[in-house]
Tab-separated table of N, CA, C and O in Angstrom:
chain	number	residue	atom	x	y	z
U	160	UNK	N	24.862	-44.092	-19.521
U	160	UNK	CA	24.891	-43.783	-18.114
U	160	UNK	C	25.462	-42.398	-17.833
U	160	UNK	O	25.266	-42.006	-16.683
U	161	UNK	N	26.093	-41.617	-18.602
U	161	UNK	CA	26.894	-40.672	-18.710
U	161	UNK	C	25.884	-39.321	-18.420
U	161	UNK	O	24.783	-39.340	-18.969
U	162	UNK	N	26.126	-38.539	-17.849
U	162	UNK	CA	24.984	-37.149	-17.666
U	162	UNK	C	24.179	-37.529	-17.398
U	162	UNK	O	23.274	-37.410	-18.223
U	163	UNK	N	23.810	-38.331	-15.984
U	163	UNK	CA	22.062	-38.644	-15.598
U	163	UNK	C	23.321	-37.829	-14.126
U	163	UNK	O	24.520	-37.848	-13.848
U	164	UNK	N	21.872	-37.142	-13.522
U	164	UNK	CA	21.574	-36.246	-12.459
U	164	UNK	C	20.233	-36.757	-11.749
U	164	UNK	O	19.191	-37.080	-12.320
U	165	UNK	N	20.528	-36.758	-10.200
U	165	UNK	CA	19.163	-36.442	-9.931
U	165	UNK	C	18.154	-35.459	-9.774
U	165	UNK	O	18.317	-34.242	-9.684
U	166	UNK	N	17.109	-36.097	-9.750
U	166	UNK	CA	15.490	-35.212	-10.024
U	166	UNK	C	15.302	-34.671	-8.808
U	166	UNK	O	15.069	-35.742	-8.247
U	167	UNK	N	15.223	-33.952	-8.026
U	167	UNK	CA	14.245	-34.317	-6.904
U	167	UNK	C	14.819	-33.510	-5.621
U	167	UNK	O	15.856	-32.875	-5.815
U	168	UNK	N	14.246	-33.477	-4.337
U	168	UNK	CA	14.758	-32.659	-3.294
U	168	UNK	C	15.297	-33.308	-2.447
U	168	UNK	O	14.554	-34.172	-1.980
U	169	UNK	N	16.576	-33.267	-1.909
U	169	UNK	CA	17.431	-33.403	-1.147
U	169	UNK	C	17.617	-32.442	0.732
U	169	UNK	O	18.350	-31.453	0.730
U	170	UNK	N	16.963	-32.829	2.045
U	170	UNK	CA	17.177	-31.553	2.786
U	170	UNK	C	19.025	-31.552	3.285
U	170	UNK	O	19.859	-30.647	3.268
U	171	UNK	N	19.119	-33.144	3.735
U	171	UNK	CA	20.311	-33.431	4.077
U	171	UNK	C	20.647	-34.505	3.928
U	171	UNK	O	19.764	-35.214	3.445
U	172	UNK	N	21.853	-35.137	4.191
U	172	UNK	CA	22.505	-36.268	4.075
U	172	UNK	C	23.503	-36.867	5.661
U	172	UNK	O	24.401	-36.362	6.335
U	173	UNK	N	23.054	-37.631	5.691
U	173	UNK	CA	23.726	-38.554	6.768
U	173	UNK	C	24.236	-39.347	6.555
U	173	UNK	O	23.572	-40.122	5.867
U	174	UNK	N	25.574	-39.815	6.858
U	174	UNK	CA	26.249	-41.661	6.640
U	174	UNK	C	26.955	-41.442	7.835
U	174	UNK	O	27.787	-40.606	8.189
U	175	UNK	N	26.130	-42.904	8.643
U	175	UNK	CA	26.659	-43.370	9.714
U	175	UNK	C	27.748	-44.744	9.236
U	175	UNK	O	27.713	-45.317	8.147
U	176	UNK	N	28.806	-45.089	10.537
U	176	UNK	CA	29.567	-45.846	10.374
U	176	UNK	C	28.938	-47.342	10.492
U	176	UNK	O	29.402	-48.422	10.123
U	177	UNK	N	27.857	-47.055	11.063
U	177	UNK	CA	26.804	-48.273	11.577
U	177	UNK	C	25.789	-48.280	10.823
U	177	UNK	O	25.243	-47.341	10.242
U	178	UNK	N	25.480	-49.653	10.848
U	178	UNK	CA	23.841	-49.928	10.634
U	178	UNK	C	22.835	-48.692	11.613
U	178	UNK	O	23.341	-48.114	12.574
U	179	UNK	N	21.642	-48.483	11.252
U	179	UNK	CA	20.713	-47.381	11.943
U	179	UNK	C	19.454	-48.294	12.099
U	179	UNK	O	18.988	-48.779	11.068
U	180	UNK	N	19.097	-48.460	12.825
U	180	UNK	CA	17.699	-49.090	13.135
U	180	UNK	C	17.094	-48.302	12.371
U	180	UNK	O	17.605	-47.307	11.857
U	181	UNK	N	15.217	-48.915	12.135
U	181	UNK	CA	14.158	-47.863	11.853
U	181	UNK	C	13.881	-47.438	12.593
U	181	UNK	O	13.218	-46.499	12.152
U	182	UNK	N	13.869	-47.365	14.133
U	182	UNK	CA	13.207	-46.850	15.057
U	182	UNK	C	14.748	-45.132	15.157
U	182	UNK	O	14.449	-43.951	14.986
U	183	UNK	N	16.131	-45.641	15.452
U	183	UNK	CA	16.869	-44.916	15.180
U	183	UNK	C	17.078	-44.009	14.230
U	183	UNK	O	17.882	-43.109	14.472
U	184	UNK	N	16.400	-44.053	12.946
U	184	UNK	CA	15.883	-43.071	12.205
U	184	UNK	C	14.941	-42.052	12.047
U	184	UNK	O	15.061	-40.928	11.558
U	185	UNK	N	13.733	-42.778	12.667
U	185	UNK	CA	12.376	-41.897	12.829
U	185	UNK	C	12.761	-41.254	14.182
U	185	UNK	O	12.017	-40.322	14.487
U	186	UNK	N	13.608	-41.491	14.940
U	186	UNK	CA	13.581	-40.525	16.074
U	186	UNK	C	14.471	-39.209	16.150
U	186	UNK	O	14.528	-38.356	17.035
U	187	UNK	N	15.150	-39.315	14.936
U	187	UNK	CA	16.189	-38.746	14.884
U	187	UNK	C	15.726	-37.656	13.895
U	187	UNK	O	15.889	-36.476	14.203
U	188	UNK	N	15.309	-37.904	13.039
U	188	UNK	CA	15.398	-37.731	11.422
U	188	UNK	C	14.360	-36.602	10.944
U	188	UNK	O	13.963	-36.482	9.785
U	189	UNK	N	13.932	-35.675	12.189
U	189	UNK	CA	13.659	-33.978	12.289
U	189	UNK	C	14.267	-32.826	12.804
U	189	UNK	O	14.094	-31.614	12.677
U	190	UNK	N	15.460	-33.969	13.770
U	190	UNK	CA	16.251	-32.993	14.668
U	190	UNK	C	17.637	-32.417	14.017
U	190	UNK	O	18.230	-33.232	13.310
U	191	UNK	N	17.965	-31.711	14.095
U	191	UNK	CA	19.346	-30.838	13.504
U	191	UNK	C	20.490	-31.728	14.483
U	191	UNK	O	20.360	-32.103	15.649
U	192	UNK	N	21.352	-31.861	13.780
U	192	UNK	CA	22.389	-33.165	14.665
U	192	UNK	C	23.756	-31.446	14.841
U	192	UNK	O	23.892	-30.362	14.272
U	193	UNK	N	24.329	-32.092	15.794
U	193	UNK	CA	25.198	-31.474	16.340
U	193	UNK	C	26.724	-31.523	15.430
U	193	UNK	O	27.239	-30.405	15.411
U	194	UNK	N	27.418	-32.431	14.792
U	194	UNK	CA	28.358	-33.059	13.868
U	194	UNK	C	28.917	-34.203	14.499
U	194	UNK	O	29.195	-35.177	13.799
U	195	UNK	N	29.074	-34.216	15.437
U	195	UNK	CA	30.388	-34.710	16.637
U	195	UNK	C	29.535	-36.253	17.256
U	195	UNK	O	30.015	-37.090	18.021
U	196	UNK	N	27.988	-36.247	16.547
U	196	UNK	CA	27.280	-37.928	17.353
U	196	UNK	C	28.362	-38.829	17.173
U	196	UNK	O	29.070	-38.682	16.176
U	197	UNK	N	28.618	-39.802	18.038
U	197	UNK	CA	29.038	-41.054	17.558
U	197	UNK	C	28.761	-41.841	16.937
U	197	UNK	O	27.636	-42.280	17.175
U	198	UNK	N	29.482	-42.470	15.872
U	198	UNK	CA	28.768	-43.066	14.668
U	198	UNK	C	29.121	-42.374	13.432
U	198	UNK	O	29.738	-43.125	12.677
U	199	UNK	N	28.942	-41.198	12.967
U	199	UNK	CA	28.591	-40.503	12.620
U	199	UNK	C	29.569	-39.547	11.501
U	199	UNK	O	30.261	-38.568	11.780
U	200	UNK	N	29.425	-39.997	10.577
U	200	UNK	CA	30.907	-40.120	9.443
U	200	UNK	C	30.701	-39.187	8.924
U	200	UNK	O	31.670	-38.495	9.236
U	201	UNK	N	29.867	-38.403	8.077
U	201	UNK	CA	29.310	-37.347	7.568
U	201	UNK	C	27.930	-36.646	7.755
U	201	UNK	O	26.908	-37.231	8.114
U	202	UNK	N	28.038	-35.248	7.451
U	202	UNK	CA	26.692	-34.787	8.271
U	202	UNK	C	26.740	-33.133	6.922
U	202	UNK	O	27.466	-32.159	7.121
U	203	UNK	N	25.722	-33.283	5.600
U	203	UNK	CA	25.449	-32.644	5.069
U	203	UNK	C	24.242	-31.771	5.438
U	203	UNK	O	23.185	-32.394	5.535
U	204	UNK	N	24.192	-30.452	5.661
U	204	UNK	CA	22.859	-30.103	5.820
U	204	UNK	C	21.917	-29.813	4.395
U	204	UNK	O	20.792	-30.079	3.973
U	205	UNK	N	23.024	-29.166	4.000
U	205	UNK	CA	22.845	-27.846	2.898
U	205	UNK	C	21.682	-26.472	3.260
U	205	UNK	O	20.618	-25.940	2.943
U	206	UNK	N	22.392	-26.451	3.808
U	206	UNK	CA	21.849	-24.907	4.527
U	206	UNK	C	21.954	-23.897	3.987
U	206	UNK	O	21.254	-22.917	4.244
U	207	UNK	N	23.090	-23.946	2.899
U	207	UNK	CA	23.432	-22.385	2.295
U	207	UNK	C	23.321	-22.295	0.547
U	207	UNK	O	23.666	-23.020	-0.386
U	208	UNK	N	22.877	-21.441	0.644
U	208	UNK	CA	22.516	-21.247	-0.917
U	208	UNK	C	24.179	-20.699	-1.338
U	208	UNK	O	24.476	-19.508	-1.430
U	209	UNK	N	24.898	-21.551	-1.503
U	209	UNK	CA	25.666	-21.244	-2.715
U	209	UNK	C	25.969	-22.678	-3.475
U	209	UNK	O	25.136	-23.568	-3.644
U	210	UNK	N	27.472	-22.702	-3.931
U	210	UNK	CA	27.662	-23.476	-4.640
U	210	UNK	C	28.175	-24.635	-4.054
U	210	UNK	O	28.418	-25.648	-4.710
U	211	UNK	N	28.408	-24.506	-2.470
U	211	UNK	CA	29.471	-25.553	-1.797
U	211	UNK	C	28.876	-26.203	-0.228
U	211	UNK	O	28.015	-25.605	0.417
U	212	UNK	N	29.317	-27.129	0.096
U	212	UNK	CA	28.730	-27.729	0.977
U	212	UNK	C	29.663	-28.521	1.978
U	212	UNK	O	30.559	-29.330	1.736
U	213	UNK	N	29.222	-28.083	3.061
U	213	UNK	CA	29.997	-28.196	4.258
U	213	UNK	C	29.931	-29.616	5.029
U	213	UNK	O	28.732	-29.887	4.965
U	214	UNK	N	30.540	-30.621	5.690
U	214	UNK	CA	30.345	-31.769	6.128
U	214	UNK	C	30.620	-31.495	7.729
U	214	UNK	O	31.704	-31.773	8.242
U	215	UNK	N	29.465	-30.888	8.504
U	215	UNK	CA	29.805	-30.699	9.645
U	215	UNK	C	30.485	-32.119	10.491
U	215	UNK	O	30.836	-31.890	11.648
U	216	UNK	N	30.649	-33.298	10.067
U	216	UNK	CA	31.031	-34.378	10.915
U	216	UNK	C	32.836	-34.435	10.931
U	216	UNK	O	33.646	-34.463	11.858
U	217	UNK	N	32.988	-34.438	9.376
U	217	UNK	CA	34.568	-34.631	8.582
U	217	UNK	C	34.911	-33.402	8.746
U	217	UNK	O	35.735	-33.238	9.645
U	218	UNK	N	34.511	-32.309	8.097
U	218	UNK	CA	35.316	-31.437	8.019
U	218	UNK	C	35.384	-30.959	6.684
U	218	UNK	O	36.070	-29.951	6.519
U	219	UNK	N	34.676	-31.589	5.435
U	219	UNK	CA	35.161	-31.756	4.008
U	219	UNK	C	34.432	-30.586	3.654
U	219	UNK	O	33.489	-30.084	4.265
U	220	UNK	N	35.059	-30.144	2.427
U	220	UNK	CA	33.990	-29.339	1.719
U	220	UNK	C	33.580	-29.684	0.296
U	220	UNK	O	34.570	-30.188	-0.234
U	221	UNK	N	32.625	-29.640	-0.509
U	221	UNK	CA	32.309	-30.147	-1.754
U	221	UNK	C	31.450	-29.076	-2.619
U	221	UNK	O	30.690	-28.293	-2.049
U	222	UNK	N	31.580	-29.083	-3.729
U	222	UNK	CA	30.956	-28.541	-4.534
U	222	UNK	C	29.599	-28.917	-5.099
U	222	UNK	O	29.249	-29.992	-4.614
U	223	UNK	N	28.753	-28.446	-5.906
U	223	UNK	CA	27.553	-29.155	-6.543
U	223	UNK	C	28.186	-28.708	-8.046
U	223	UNK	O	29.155	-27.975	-8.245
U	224	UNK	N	27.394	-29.332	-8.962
U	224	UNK	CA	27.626	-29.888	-9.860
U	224	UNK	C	26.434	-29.655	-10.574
U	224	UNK	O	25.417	-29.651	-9.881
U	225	UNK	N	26.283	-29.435	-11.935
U	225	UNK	CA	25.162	-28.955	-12.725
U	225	UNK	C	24.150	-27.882	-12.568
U	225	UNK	O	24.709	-26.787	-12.506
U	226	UNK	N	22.908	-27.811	-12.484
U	226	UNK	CA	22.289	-26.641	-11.986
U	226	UNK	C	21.164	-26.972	-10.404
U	226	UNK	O	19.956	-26.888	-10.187
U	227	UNK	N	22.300	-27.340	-9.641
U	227	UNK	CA	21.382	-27.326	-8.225
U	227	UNK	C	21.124	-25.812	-7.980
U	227	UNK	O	21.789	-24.789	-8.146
U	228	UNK	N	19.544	-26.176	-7.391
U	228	UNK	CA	18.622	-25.201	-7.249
U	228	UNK	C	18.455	-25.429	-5.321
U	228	UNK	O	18.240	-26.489	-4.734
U	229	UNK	N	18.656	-23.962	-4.680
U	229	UNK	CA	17.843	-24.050	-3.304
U	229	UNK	C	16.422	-23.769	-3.479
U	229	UNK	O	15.838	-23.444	-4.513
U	230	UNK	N	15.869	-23.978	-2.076
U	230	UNK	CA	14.516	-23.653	-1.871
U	230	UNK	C	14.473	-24.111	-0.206
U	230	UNK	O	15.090	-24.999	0.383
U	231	UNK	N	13.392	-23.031	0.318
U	231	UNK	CA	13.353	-23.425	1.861
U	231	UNK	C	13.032	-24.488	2.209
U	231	UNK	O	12.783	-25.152	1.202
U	232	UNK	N	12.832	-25.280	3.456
U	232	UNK	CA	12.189	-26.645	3.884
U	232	UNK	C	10.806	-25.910	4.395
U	232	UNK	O	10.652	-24.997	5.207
U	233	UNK	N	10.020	-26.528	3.744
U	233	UNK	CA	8.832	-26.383	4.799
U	233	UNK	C	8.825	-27.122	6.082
U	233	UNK	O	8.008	-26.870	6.968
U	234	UNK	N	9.785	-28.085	6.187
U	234	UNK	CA	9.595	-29.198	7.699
U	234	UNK	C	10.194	-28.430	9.029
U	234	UNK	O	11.374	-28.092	9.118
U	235	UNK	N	9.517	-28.278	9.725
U	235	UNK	CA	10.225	-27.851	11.086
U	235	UNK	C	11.427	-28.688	11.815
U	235	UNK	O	11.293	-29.794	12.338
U	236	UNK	N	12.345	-28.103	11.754
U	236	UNK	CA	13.935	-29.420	12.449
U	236	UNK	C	13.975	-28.263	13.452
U	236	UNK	O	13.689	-27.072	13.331
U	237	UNK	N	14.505	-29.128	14.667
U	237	UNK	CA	15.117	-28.485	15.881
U	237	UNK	C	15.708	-29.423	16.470
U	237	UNK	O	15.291	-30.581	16.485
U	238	UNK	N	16.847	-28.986	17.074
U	238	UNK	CA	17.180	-29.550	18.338
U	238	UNK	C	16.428	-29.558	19.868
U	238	UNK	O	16.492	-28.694	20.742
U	239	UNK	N	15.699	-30.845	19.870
U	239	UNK	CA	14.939	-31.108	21.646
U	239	UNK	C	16.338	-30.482	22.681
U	239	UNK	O	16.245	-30.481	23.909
């Protein structure tokens, strides 16, 4: 189990304090969140190409680990 990493692309990360509906997901889940929603425990974007990553909800900061790679989103996010 030791040195497994994941594969794959990551844009952001969310953990709410609550359960999230499916409908509460798909409505949400293009828009750029503010940090401060209620609910709303952590809020990763990864927006910045370096090595560290900001938790606009907490406050935390974290590092990456092995050889994470950026790359742009092709998906359009905005705030309505």
């Amino acid at each position: 189990m030791a040195n497994r990493y994941f594969e794959g692309q990551i844009d952001e990360v969310r953990i709410w304090t609550i359960a999230r509906t499916e409908q509460e997901v798909r409505e949400n889940m293009h828009l750029t969140l503010v940090g401060s929603e209620s609910d709303l425990a952590a809020y990763f974007q990864f927006n910045d190409n370096n090595n560290s990553v900001y938790d606009w909800a907490g406050g935390n900061i974290g590092t990456f680990e092995g050889d994470a790679n950026f790359t742009e989103s092709s998906i359009n996010c905005g705030r309505e």
